[in-house]
Coordinates of N, CA and C in Angstrom, one line a residue:
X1 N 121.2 66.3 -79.6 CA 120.2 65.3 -79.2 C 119.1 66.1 -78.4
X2 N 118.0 65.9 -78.9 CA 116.6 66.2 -78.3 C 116.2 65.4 -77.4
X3 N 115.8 65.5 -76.1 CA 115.3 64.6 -74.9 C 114.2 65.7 -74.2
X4 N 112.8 64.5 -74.2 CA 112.0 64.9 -73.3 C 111.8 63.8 -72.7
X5 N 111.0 64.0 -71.5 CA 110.9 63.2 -70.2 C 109.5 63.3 -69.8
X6 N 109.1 61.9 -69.0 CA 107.7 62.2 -68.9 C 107.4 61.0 -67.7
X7 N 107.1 60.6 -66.7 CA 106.2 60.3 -65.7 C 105.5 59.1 -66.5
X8 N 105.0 57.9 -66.5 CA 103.7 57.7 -67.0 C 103.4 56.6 -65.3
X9 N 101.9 56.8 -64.9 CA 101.8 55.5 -64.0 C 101.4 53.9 -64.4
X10 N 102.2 53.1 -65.0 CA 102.1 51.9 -65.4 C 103.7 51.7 -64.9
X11 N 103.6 49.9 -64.8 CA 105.2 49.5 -65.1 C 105.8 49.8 -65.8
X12 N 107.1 49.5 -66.1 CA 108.0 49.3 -67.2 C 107.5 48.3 -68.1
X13 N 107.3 46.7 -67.1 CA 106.9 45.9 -68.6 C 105.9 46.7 -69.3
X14 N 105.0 46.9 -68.6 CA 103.8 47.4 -69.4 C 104.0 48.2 -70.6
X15 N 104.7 49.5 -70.4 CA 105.0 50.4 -70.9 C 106.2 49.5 -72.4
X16 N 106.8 48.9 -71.9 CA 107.6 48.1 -73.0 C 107.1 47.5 -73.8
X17 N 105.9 46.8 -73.1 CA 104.6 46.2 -74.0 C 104.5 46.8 -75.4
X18 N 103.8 47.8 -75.3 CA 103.5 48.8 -76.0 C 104.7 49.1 -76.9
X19 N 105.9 49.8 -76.2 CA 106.6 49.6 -77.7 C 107.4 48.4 -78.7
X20 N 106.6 47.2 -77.6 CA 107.4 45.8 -78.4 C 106.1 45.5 -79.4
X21 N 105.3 46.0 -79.2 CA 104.2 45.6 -80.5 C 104.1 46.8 -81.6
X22 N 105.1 46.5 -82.6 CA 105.4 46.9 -84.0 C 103.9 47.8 -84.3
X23 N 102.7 47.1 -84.1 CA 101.5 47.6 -84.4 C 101.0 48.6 -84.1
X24 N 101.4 48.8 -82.8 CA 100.9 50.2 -81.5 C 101.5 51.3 -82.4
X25 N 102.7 51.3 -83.1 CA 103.8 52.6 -83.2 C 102.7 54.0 -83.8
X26 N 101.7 53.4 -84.8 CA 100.5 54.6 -85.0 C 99.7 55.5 -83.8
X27 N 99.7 54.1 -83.0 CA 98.9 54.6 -82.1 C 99.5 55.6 -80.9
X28 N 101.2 55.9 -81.1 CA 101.3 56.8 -80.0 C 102.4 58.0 -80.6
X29 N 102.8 57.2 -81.9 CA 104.3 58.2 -82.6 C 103.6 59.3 -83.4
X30 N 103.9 60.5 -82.8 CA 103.2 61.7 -84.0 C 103.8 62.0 -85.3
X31 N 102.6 61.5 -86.6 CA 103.3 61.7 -87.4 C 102.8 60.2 -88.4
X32 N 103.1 59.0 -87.3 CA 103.1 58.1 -88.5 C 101.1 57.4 -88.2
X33 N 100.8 57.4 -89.9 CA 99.1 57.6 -89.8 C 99.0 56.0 -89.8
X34 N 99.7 55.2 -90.4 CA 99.3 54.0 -90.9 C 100.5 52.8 -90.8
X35 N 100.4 51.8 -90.2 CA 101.2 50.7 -90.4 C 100.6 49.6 -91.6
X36 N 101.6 49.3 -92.5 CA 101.6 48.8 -93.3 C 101.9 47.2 -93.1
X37 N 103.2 47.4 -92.2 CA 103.6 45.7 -92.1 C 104.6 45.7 -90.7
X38 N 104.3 44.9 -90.3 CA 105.3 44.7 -89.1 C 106.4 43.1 -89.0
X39 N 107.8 43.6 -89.0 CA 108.3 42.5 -89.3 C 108.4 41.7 -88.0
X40 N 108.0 39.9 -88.4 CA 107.8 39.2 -87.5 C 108.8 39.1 -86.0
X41 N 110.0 39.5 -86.4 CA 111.0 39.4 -85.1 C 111.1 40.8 -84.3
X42 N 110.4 41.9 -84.6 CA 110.2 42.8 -83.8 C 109.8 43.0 -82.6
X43 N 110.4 43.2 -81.7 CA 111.4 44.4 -81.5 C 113.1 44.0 -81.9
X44 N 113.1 42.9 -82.5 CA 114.8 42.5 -82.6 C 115.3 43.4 -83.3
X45 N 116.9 43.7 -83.1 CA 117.8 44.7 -83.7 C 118.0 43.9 -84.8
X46 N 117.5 45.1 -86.1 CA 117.3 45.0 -87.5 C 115.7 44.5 -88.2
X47 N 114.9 44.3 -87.0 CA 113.6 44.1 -87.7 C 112.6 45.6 -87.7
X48 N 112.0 45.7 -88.9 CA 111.3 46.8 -89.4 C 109.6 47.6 -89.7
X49 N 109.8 48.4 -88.8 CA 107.8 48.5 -89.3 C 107.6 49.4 -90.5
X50 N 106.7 48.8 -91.1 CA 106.8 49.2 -92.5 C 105.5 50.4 -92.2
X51 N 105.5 51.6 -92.3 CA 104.8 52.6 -91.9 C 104.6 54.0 -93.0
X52 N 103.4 54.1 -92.9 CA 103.1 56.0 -93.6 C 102.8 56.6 -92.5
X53 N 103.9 57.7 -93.1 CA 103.7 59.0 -92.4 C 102.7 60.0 -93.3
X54 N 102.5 60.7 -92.2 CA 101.5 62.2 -93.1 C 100.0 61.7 -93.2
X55 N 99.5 63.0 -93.5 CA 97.7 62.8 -94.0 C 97.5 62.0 -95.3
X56 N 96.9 60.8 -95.5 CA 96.2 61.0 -96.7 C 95.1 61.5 -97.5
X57 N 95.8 61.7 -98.8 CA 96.7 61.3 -99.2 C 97.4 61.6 -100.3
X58 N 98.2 62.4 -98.8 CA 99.8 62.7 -99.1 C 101.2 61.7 -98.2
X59 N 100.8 60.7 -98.2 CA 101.5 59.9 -97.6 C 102.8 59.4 -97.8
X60 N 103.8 59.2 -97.0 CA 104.8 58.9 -97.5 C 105.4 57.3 -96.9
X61 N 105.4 56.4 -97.6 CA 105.5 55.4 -97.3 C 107.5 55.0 -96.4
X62 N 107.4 54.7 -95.4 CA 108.8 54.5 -95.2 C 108.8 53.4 -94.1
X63 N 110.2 53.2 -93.4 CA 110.4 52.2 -92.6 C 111.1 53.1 -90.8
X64 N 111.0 52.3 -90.3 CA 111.7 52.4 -88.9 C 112.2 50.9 -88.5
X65 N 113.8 51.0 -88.0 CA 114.3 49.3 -87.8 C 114.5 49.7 -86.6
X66 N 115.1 48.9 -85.6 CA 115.5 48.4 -84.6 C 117.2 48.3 -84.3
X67 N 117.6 49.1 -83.8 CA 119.0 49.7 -83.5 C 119.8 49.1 -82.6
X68 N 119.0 48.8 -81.5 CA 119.1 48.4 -80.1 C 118.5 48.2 -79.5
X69 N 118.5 47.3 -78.3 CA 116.9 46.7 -77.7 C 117.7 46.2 -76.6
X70 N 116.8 46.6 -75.5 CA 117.3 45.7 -73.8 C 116.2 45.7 -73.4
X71 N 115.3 44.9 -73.7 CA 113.9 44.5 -73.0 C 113.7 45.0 -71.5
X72 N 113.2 45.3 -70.3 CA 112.1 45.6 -71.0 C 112.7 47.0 -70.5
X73 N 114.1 47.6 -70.8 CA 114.4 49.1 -70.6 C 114.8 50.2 -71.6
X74 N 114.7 49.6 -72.8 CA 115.1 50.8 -73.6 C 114.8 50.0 -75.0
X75 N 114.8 51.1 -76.1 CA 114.8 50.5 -77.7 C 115.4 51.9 -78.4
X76 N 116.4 50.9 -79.0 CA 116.7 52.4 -80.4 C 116.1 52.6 -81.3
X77 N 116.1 53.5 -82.2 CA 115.3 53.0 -83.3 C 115.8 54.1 -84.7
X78 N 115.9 53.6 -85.9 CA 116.2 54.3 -87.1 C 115.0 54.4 -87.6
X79 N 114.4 55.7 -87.6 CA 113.3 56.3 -87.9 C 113.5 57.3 -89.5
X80 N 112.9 56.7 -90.0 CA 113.4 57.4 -91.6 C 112.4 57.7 -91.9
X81 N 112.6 59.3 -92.7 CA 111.3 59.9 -93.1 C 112.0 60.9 -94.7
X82 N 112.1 59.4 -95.9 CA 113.1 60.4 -96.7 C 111.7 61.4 -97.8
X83 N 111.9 62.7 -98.2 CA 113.5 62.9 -98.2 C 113.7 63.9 -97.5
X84 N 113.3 63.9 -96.2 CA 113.4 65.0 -95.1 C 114.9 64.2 -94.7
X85 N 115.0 62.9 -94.4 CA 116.2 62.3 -93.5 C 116.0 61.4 -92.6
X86 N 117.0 61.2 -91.8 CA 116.3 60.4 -90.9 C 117.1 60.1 -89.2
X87 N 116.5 59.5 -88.4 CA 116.9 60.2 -87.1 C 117.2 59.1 -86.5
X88 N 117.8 58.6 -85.3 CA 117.8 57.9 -84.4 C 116.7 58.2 -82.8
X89 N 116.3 57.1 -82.5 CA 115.2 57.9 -81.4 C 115.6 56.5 -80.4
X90 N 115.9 57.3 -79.4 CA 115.9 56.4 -78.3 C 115.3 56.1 -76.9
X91 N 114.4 55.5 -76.8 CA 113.3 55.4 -75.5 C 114.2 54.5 -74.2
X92 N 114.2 55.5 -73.3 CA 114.6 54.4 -72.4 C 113.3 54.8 -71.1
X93 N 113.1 53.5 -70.5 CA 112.4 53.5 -69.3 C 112.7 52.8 -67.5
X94 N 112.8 53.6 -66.7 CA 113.2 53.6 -65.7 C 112.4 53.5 -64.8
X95 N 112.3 52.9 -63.9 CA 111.3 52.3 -62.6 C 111.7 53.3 -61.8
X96 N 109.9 53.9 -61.2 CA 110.3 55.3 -60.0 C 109.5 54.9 -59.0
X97 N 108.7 53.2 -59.1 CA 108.4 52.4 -58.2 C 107.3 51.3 -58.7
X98 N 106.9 50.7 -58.2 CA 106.2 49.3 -58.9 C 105.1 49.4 -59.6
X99 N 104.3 51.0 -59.6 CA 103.5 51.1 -61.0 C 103.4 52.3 -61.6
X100 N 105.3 52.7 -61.8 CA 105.1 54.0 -62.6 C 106.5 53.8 -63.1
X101 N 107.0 54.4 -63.9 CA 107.9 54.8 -64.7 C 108.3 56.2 -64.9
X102 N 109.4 56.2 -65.1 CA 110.0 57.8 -66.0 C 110.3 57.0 -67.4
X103 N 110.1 57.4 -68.1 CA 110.2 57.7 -70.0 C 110.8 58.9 -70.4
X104 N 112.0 58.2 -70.9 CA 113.5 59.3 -71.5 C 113.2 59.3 -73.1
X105 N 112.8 60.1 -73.8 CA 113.1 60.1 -75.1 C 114.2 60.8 -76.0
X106 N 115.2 60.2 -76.4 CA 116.0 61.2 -77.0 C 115.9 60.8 -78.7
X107 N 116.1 62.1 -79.3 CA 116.2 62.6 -81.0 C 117.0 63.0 -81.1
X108 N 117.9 62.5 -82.3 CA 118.6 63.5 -83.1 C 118.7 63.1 -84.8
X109 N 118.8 64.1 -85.7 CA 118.7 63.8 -87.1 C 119.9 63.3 -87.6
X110 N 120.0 62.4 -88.3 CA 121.6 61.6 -88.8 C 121.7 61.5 -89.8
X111 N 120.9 61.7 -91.1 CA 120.9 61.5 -92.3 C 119.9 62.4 -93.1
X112 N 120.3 62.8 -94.5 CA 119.5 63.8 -94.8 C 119.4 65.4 -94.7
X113 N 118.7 66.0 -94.7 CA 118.8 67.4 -94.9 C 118.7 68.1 -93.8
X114 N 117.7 67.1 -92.7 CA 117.6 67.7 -91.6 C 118.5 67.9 -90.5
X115 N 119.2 66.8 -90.7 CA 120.4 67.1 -89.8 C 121.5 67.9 -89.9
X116 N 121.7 68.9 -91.1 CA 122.0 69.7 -91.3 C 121.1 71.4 -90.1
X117 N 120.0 71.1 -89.6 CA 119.5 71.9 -89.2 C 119.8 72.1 -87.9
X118 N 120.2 73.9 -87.3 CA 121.1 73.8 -85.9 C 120.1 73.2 -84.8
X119 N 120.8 72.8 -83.8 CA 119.9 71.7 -82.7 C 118.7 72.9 -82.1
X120 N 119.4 74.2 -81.9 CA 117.9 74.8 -81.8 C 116.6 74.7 -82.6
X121 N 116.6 74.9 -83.6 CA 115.7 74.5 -85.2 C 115.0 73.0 -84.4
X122 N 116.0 72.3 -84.7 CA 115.1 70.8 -84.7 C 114.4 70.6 -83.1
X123 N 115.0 71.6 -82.2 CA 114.3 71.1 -81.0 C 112.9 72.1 -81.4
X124 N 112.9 73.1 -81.7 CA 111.3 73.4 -82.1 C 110.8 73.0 -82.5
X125 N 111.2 71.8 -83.6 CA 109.8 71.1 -83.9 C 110.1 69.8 -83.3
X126 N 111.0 69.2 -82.6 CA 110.8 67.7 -81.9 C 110.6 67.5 -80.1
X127 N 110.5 69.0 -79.6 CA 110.1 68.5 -78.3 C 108.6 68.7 -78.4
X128 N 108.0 70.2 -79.2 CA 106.6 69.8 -78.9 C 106.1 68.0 -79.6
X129 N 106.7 67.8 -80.6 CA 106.1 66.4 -81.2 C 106.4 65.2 -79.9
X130 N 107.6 65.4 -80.2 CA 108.0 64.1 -79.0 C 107.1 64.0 -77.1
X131 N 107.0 65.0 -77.0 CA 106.4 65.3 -75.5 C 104.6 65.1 -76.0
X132 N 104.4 65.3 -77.3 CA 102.9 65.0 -77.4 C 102.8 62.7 -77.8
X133 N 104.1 62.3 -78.1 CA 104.4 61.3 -78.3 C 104.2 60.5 -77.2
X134 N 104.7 61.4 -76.1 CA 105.2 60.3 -74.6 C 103.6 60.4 -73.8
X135 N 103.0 61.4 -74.7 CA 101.6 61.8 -74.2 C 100.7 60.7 -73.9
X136 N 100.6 60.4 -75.8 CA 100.1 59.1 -76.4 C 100.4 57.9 -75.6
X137 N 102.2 57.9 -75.2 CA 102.4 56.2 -74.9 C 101.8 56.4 -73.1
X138 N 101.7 57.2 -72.8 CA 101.0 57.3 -71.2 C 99.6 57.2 -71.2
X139 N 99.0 57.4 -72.6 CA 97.1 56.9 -72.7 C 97.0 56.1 -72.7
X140 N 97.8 55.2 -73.5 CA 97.7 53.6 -73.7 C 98.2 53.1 -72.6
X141 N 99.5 53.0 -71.8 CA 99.4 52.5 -70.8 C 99.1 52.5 -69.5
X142 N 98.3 53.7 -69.4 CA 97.5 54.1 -68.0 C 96.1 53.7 -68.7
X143 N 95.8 53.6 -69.5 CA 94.4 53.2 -70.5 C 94.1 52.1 -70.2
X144 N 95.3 51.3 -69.3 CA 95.3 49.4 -69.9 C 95.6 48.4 -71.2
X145 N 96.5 49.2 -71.9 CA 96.5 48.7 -72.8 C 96.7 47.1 -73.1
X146 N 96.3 46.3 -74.1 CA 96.5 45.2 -73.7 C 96.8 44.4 -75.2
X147 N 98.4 43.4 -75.2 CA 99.1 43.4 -76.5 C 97.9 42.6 -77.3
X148 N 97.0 43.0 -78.1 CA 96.0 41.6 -78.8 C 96.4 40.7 -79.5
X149 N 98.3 40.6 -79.7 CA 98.8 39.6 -79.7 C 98.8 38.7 -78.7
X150 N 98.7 38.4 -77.6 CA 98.7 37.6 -76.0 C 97.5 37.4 -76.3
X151 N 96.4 37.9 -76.8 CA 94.7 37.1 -76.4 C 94.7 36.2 -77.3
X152 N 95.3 35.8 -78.2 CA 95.3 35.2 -80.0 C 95.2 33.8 -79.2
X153 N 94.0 33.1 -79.9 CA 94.2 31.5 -79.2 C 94.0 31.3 -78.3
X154 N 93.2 32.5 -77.2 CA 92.5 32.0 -75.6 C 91.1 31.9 -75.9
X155 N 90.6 31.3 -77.1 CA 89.2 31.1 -77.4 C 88.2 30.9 -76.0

């Protein structure tokens, strides 16, 4: 298992915000360029963001589901990238006082070729990605991010 850690100054909800909207995941996961479809019950365990990874266009169309979910402190997630494999990623978030958080991310590869690779291998390439990941979800929610689902119908 790969874990990095990171400080952000926002809440938890806040910060949960952000990974309960299916839509955001481009906007902070390194790697995936494009959301395609977000299923309606997301973040529920078993619902799926339909996502490309990579530049186009060399893109590779795949999914990420929902493993586990405890609102607003953690989310699992089955992050597939075939035919590299695919990983389990787990966010959890912890209150370090009423407008900040610590952000735990852990990786590990479970399916496919890559998880055949020794944990040193995979942590060279998933702490710099993952720590530029927790980067992203600290812009958006020290940025103010705000779900533009909740404004829908405040005409």
């Amino acid at each position: 298992m790969v874990e990095v850690t990171r400080t952000i100054q926002a809440p938890v909800a806040e910060v949960f915000a952000i990974l309960a909207d299916g839509w955001s995941y481009a906007s902070w996961v390194v790697g995936a360029s494009h959301i395609r479809g977000v299923d309606d019950t997301w973040p529920e365990v078993g619902a799926r963001i339909h996502h490309s990874v990579g530049p186009w266009p060399c893109t590779i169309q795949d999914t990420t589901a929902v493993r586990a979910v405890d609102p607003p402190h953690s989310i699992e997630l089955d992050a597939r990238l075939w035919p590299i494999g695919a990983a389990v990623v787990r966010v959890e978030l912890r209150a370090v006082g009423p407008t900040s958080c610590e952000v735990v991310m852990n990786e590990r590869a479970i399916r496919g070729p890559s998880r055949l690779l020794p944990h040193a291998i995979q942590a060279l390439v998933l702490v710099p990605r993952n720590r530029e990941s927790l980067s992203r979800l600290a812009d958006l929610a020290e940025g103010g991010y705000v779900d533009a689902r909740a404004d829908i119908g405040d005409g």
